[in-house]
Amino acid sequence: MIFQSIISKIKESNKIAILSHIMPDGDSIGSSLALYNALKKSGADVRFILDDEIPKIYRFLEGSDRIRRPGQFEGFDIIIALDCGDAERLGKSSLYLNNNYVINIDHHVSNNGFGNINLIDKDSAATGEIIYDIIKLLEIEMDRPICECLYTAIVTDTGQFQYSNTTFRTHQIVGDLINNGVNVSLMFEKIYQNNSKEKIVLIKTALSTLEFFHNDAISCISLTLEQMKETKAMDEDTEGIINLARDIDCVEVAIFIKELEPGKIKVGLRSKKKADVAAVALRFGGGGHVHAAGCTVKGTVAEVKGKILEAVAEELGR
Ligand SMILES: [Mn+2]
């Protein structure tokens, strides 16, 4: 029903804007570019507006060189926001939400339903899975560039098909993408075997801060602005660092603390089994999934670390 209203809304629209969140990841970029390429192919006047840079590793994807930055307010027949839990995460792109008809498509439980139509499917491993269905229902042919975008969305949000969000359906969809031309080893080479030297030096610095708490059930890695500057790494290079802290046998919850600007700290949280890190993040105004969540907190690195450690320990004791 909700799918049908979205499909008819898209079909009756010509001028369409796709928006997604700042600090983009593989799913936000992959799902947005897949829909962008598909709608473009169907003849729509479509643009993908993003208030950020596309991370280098995703620049091989079709359409990645045609993103627009948010500028003047413009009217669109519809706005489609993807993979974004709330309007604030759109950055300056949120200005397009005013006086435009908004379709909000996401898989985050914490999505606050800011659209006129909201399709929030927490059982989808990635927004890319929902976009796969949308493109199928629009009866637009799945060509190789579209499939590569969707594959990127799904492989990154499932942690290379290892997280509990990975389902039978995930593999069915991915099977179809491979059937339509995706070269798996080439995708892994582009996404995972393409690190810059600066990124690896950053990982070295990050690991030097690794600490354990709560009988080693909690691990914590932190990065200050100064350390970021010293390593000359890019902001996007911090992606995946938290996994190094998580992937340790004794660890149940991993914390990654990153200084965004003086007094403003971004916190990433990962858990393996029962601990609900989305609940922890929510207490600090953030959100996410049970096993992967985040928030932005005011304070120094040490202050924020103290508060988060306390909240995580409480969650573990529940
Ligand atoms: Mn996602």
Short mmCIF file of C-alpha atoms and ligand atoms in Angstrom, two decimals:
data_model
loop_
_atom_site.label_atom_id
_atom_site.label_comp_id
_atom_site.label_asym_id
_atom_site.label_seq_id
_atom_site.Cartn_x
_atom_site.Cartn_y
_atom_site.Cartn_z
CA MET A 1 0.00 0.00 0.00
CA ILE A 2 2.67 2.48 1.05
CA PHE A 3 4.89 1.18 -1.76
CA GLN A 4 2.04 1.77 -4.22
CA SER A 5 1.51 5.38 -3.12
CA ILE A 6 5.24 6.05 -3.43
CA ILE A 7 5.37 4.47 -6.89
CA SER A 8 2.41 6.50 -8.17
CA LYS A 9 3.81 9.67 -6.61
CA ILE A 10 7.15 9.10 -8.38
CA LYS A 11 5.43 8.25 -11.67
CA GLU A 12 3.37 11.44 -11.68
CA SER A 13 6.40 13.63 -10.84
CA ASN A 14 8.91 15.05 -13.27
CA LYS A 15 11.18 17.29 -11.21
CA ILE A 16 12.63 15.17 -8.42
CA ALA A 17 15.35 15.74 -5.83
CA ILE A 18 17.04 12.97 -3.87
CA LEU A 19 18.58 13.94 -0.53
CA SER A 20 20.67 11.99 1.95
CA HIS A 21 22.63 12.48 5.14
CA ILE A 22 25.89 14.31 5.77
CA MET A 23 28.96 12.20 6.62
CA PRO A 24 27.75 9.88 3.87
CA ASP A 25 28.38 6.14 3.95
CA GLY A 26 28.14 3.36 1.39
CA ASP A 27 24.41 2.92 1.89
CA SER A 28 23.47 6.60 1.65
CA ILE A 29 25.61 7.08 -1.46
CA GLY A 30 24.77 3.72 -3.05
CA SER A 31 21.01 3.88 -2.53
CA SER A 32 20.82 7.54 -3.62
CA LEU A 33 22.89 7.02 -6.77
CA ALA A 34 20.96 3.84 -7.66
CA LEU A 35 17.67 5.73 -7.52
CA TYR A 36 19.21 8.74 -9.28
CA ASN A 37 20.49 6.61 -12.17
CA ALA A 38 17.21 4.72 -12.43
CA LEU A 39 15.00 7.83 -12.47
CA LYS A 40 17.32 9.54 -14.93
CA LYS A 41 16.98 6.54 -17.21
CA SER A 42 13.20 6.81 -17.00
CA GLY A 43 13.45 10.38 -18.29
CA ALA A 44 12.80 12.31 -15.07
CA ASP A 45 14.47 15.64 -14.29
CA VAL A 46 16.27 14.31 -11.22
CA ARG A 47 19.13 15.51 -9.09
CA PHE A 48 20.98 14.15 -6.08
CA ILE A 49 21.63 16.99 -3.65
CA LEU A 50 24.18 16.36 -0.90
CA ASP A 51 25.66 18.74 1.66
CA ASP A 52 28.97 16.86 1.74
CA GLU A 53 31.63 15.30 -0.42
CA ILE A 54 31.29 11.79 -1.79
CA PRO A 55 34.00 9.67 -0.07
CA LYS A 56 36.79 8.86 -2.52
CA ILE A 57 36.21 5.10 -2.55
CA TYR A 58 32.66 5.58 -3.84
CA ARG A 59 33.63 7.84 -6.74
CA PHE A 60 33.73 4.91 -9.16
CA LEU A 61 29.95 4.69 -8.93
CA GLU A 62 27.93 5.99 -11.88
CA GLY A 63 26.57 9.49 -11.23
CA SER A 64 28.97 10.28 -8.37
CA ASP A 65 30.43 13.14 -10.44
CA ARG A 66 27.02 14.74 -10.91
CA ILE A 67 25.94 15.46 -7.34
CA ARG A 68 24.76 18.97 -6.51
CA ARG A 69 25.38 20.99 -3.37
CA PRO A 70 22.36 22.60 -1.67
CA GLY A 71 22.03 26.19 -2.80
CA GLN A 72 18.97 28.38 -3.26
CA PHE A 73 15.61 26.98 -2.31
CA GLU A 74 13.91 25.42 -5.30
CA GLY A 75 10.52 23.82 -5.81
CA PHE A 76 10.37 20.14 -6.74
CA ASP A 77 7.40 17.88 -7.51
CA ILE A 78 8.77 15.54 -4.86
CA ILE A 79 11.73 15.25 -2.53
CA ILE A 80 12.97 11.76 -1.71
CA ALA A 81 15.10 11.56 1.46
CA LEU A 82 17.10 8.35 1.83
CA ASP A 83 18.77 6.58 4.78
CA CYS A 84 18.29 9.61 7.00
CA GLY A 85 16.73 9.39 10.48
CA ASP A 86 15.88 13.06 10.93
CA ALA A 87 15.87 16.35 9.04
CA GLU A 88 18.91 17.68 10.86
CA ARG A 89 21.16 14.96 9.43
CA LEU A 90 20.47 16.34 5.95
CA GLY A 91 22.61 19.37 6.77
CA LYS A 92 21.78 22.34 4.52
CA SER A 93 19.78 20.06 2.22
CA SER A 94 17.00 20.19 4.83
CA LEU A 95 15.94 23.52 3.34
CA TYR A 96 14.28 21.57 0.51
CA LEU A 97 11.90 19.93 2.97
CA ASN A 98 9.98 23.17 3.39
CA ASN A 99 7.04 23.56 1.02
CA ASN A 100 7.93 20.44 -0.94
CA TYR A 101 6.24 17.03 -0.85
CA VAL A 102 8.60 14.70 1.01
CA ILE A 103 8.97 10.93 0.69
CA ASN A 104 11.12 9.58 3.52
CA ILE A 105 12.65 6.13 2.91
CA ASP A 106 14.86 4.59 5.58
CA HIS A 107 15.67 1.51 7.67
CA HIS A 108 16.68 3.16 10.96
CA VAL A 109 14.30 2.32 13.85
CA SER A 110 14.97 5.79 15.23
CA ASN A 111 13.59 7.57 12.12
CA ASN A 112 11.21 10.27 13.33
CA GLY A 113 8.93 10.25 10.28
CA PHE A 114 9.65 13.76 8.96
CA GLY A 115 8.15 13.06 5.52
CA ASN A 116 4.65 13.35 4.05
CA ILE A 117 4.99 9.65 3.26
CA ASN A 118 7.29 7.58 5.45
CA LEU A 119 8.54 4.15 4.43
CA ILE A 120 10.63 2.97 7.37
CA ASP A 121 11.51 -0.71 7.19
CA LYS A 122 13.75 -1.72 10.06
CA ASP A 123 13.94 -5.28 8.69
CA SER A 124 15.85 -4.11 5.62
CA ALA A 125 19.60 -4.47 6.05
CA ALA A 126 20.19 -1.33 4.01
CA THR A 127 18.15 1.45 2.44
CA GLY A 128 19.57 -0.04 -0.76
CA GLU A 129 17.32 -3.10 -0.28
CA ILE A 130 14.22 -0.89 -0.21
CA ILE A 131 15.43 1.02 -3.28
CA TYR A 132 15.91 -2.31 -5.07
CA ASP A 133 12.18 -2.97 -4.55
CA ILE A 134 11.24 0.56 -5.64
CA ILE A 135 13.23 0.29 -8.89
CA LYS A 136 11.65 -3.13 -9.58
CA LEU A 137 8.16 -1.73 -8.97
CA LEU A 138 8.93 1.23 -11.25
CA GLU A 139 9.79 -1.41 -13.87
CA ILE A 140 13.10 0.25 -14.68
CA GLU A 141 15.70 -2.18 -16.00
CA MET A 142 18.47 -3.07 -13.51
CA ASP A 143 21.60 -2.31 -15.51
CA ARG A 144 25.14 -2.89 -14.25
CA PRO A 145 25.79 0.69 -12.96
CA ILE A 146 22.54 0.65 -10.95
CA CYS A 147 23.36 -2.80 -9.58
CA GLU A 148 26.84 -1.65 -8.52
CA CYS A 149 25.29 1.20 -6.56
CA LEU A 150 22.87 -1.16 -4.81
CA TYR A 151 25.60 -3.73 -4.15
CA THR A 152 27.73 -1.00 -2.53
CA ALA A 153 24.79 0.05 -0.33
CA ILE A 154 24.15 -3.50 0.85
CA VAL A 155 27.72 -4.80 1.21
CA THR A 156 28.71 -1.81 3.36
CA ASP A 157 25.64 -1.68 5.64
CA THR A 158 25.81 -5.43 6.32
CA GLY A 159 29.55 -5.25 7.09
CA GLN A 160 30.27 -7.51 4.11
CA PHE A 161 27.25 -9.71 4.92
CA GLN A 162 28.38 -10.50 8.46
CA TYR A 163 25.90 -8.55 10.64
CA SER A 164 22.62 -9.92 12.00
CA ASN A 165 20.68 -7.64 9.62
CA THR A 166 21.84 -9.92 6.76
CA THR A 167 18.91 -12.08 5.66
CA PHE A 168 17.83 -14.62 3.08
CA ARG A 169 16.31 -11.68 1.24
CA THR A 170 19.64 -9.77 1.34
CA HIS A 171 21.33 -12.65 -0.45
CA GLN A 172 18.44 -13.01 -2.89
CA ILE A 173 18.73 -9.34 -3.85
CA VAL A 174 22.52 -9.53 -4.09
CA GLY A 175 22.21 -12.69 -6.20
CA ASP A 176 20.04 -10.77 -8.62
CA LEU A 177 22.54 -7.88 -8.69
CA ILE A 178 25.35 -10.31 -9.57
CA ASN A 179 23.10 -11.85 -12.20
CA ASN A 180 22.78 -8.37 -13.70
CA GLY A 181 26.50 -7.80 -14.10
CA VAL A 182 28.07 -6.95 -10.72
CA ASN A 183 31.65 -8.26 -10.52
CA VAL A 184 32.06 -9.17 -6.84
CA SER A 185 35.86 -9.23 -6.62
CA LEU A 186 36.07 -5.93 -8.48
CA MET A 187 33.61 -4.37 -6.00
CA PHE A 188 35.69 -5.59 -3.04
CA GLU A 189 38.84 -4.27 -4.65
CA LYS A 190 37.26 -0.82 -5.17
CA ILE A 191 35.69 -0.57 -1.71
CA TYR A 192 37.96 -2.54 0.63
CA GLN A 193 41.39 -2.83 -0.99
CA ASN A 194 41.78 0.81 -1.82
CA ASN A 195 42.97 2.45 1.44
CA SER A 196 45.15 5.53 1.35
CA LYS A 197 48.45 5.45 3.24
CA GLU A 198 47.09 8.24 5.48
CA LYS A 199 44.18 6.06 6.49
CA ILE A 200 46.43 3.23 7.64
CA VAL A 201 48.61 5.69 9.60
CA LEU A 202 45.41 6.99 11.19
CA ILE A 203 44.46 3.44 12.19
CA LYS A 204 47.89 3.04 13.79
CA THR A 205 47.32 6.20 15.85
CA ALA A 206 43.79 5.16 16.74
CA LEU A 207 44.91 1.73 17.97
CA SER A 208 47.50 3.36 20.23
CA THR A 209 44.56 4.83 22.21
CA LEU A 210 42.75 1.49 22.66
CA GLU A 211 41.63 0.89 26.26
CA PHE A 212 39.48 -1.68 28.03
CA PHE A 213 36.90 -1.26 30.79
CA HIS A 214 34.23 -3.25 32.67
CA ASN A 215 36.26 -6.49 32.86
CA ASP A 216 37.33 -5.99 29.22
CA ALA A 217 33.71 -6.11 27.99
CA ILE A 218 33.97 -2.48 26.85
CA SER A 219 36.66 -1.22 24.50
CA CYS A 220 37.28 2.39 23.61
CA ILE A 221 39.24 4.17 20.89
CA SER A 222 39.49 7.94 20.62
CA LEU A 223 40.84 10.46 18.13
CA THR A 224 41.45 14.14 18.79
CA LEU A 225 41.48 16.90 16.20
CA GLU A 226 45.23 17.20 16.66
CA GLN A 227 45.78 13.51 15.92
CA MET A 228 43.60 13.80 12.83
CA LYS A 229 45.68 16.74 11.65
CA GLU A 230 49.01 15.00 12.34
CA THR A 231 48.13 11.95 10.27
CA LYS A 232 46.80 14.12 7.41
CA ALA A 233 43.91 11.66 7.12
CA MET A 234 40.53 12.62 5.74
CA ASP A 235 37.42 12.66 7.88
CA GLU A 236 35.98 9.71 5.97
CA ASP A 237 39.07 7.64 6.87
CA THR A 238 37.72 7.11 10.38
CA GLU A 239 34.99 4.85 9.00
CA GLY A 240 35.50 1.28 10.11
CA ILE A 241 37.95 2.10 12.90
CA ILE A 242 35.35 1.21 15.53
CA ASN A 243 35.26 -2.34 14.16
CA LEU A 244 38.87 -2.85 15.29
CA ALA A 245 37.74 -2.19 18.86
CA ARG A 246 34.66 -4.39 18.48
CA ASP A 247 36.26 -7.43 16.85
CA ILE A 248 37.98 -8.66 20.02
CA ASP A 249 36.80 -11.86 21.72
CA CYS A 250 36.12 -10.37 25.18
CA VAL A 251 34.46 -7.18 23.94
CA GLU A 252 30.68 -6.75 23.99
CA VAL A 253 30.47 -3.00 23.37
CA ALA A 254 32.96 -0.86 21.44
CA ILE A 255 33.09 2.92 21.72
CA PHE A 256 34.72 5.28 19.25
CA ILE A 257 35.14 8.87 20.36
CA LYS A 258 36.07 11.49 17.78
CA GLU A 259 36.57 15.19 18.33
CA LEU A 260 34.70 17.01 15.53
CA GLU A 261 35.53 20.51 16.76
CA PRO A 262 36.60 21.81 20.16
CA GLY A 263 33.76 20.97 22.56
CA LYS A 264 31.86 18.82 20.06
CA ILE A 265 32.41 15.05 20.17
CA LYS A 266 31.02 12.37 17.90
CA VAL A 267 30.46 9.01 19.53
CA GLY A 268 30.09 5.72 17.67
CA LEU A 269 28.80 2.61 19.45
CA ARG A 270 28.80 -1.05 18.42
CA SER A 271 27.59 -4.12 20.28
CA LYS A 272 27.61 -7.82 19.54
CA LYS A 273 24.87 -9.58 21.47
CA LYS A 274 22.29 -8.21 23.87
CA ALA A 275 23.46 -4.69 24.65
CA ASP A 276 21.19 -2.12 22.97
CA VAL A 277 23.50 0.70 21.94
CA ALA A 278 20.68 2.58 20.19
CA ALA A 279 19.14 3.04 23.66
CA VAL A 280 22.44 4.44 24.94
CA ALA A 281 22.77 6.80 21.96
CA LEU A 282 19.18 7.94 22.38
CA ARG A 283 19.95 9.14 25.92
CA PHE A 284 22.44 11.57 24.36
CA GLY A 285 20.15 12.73 21.57
CA GLY A 286 21.42 10.27 18.95
CA GLY A 287 20.03 7.07 17.49
CA GLY A 288 20.66 4.09 15.26
CA HIS A 289 20.25 0.34 15.42
CA VAL A 290 20.50 -2.11 18.36
CA HIS A 291 24.05 -3.14 17.37
CA ALA A 292 25.23 0.10 15.72
CA ALA A 293 24.39 3.60 16.90
CA GLY A 294 25.85 7.02 17.44
CA CYS A 295 25.40 10.47 18.91
CA THR A 296 27.07 13.86 19.06
CA VAL A 297 27.79 15.16 22.56
CA LYS A 298 29.08 18.50 23.88
CA GLY A 299 32.17 18.49 26.10
CA THR A 300 35.83 17.54 26.05
CA VAL A 301 37.00 14.13 24.87
CA ALA A 302 37.63 13.08 28.50
CA GLU A 303 34.24 14.32 29.76
CA VAL A 304 32.27 12.67 26.98
CA LYS A 305 34.23 9.45 27.34
CA GLY A 306 33.38 9.35 31.06
CA LYS A 307 29.66 9.88 30.48
CA ILE A 308 29.43 7.35 27.67
CA LEU A 309 31.39 4.70 29.60
CA GLU A 310 28.99 5.10 32.51
CA ALA A 311 25.92 4.78 30.27
CA VAL A 312 27.33 1.73 28.45
CA ALA A 313 28.23 0.02 31.75
CA GLU A 314 24.66 0.64 32.92
CA GLU A 315 23.28 -0.89 29.73
CA LEU A 316 25.53 -3.94 30.17
CA GLY A 317 24.31 -4.35 33.75
CA ARG A 318 20.64 -4.23 32.76
MN MN B 1 21.85 2.63 5.98
#
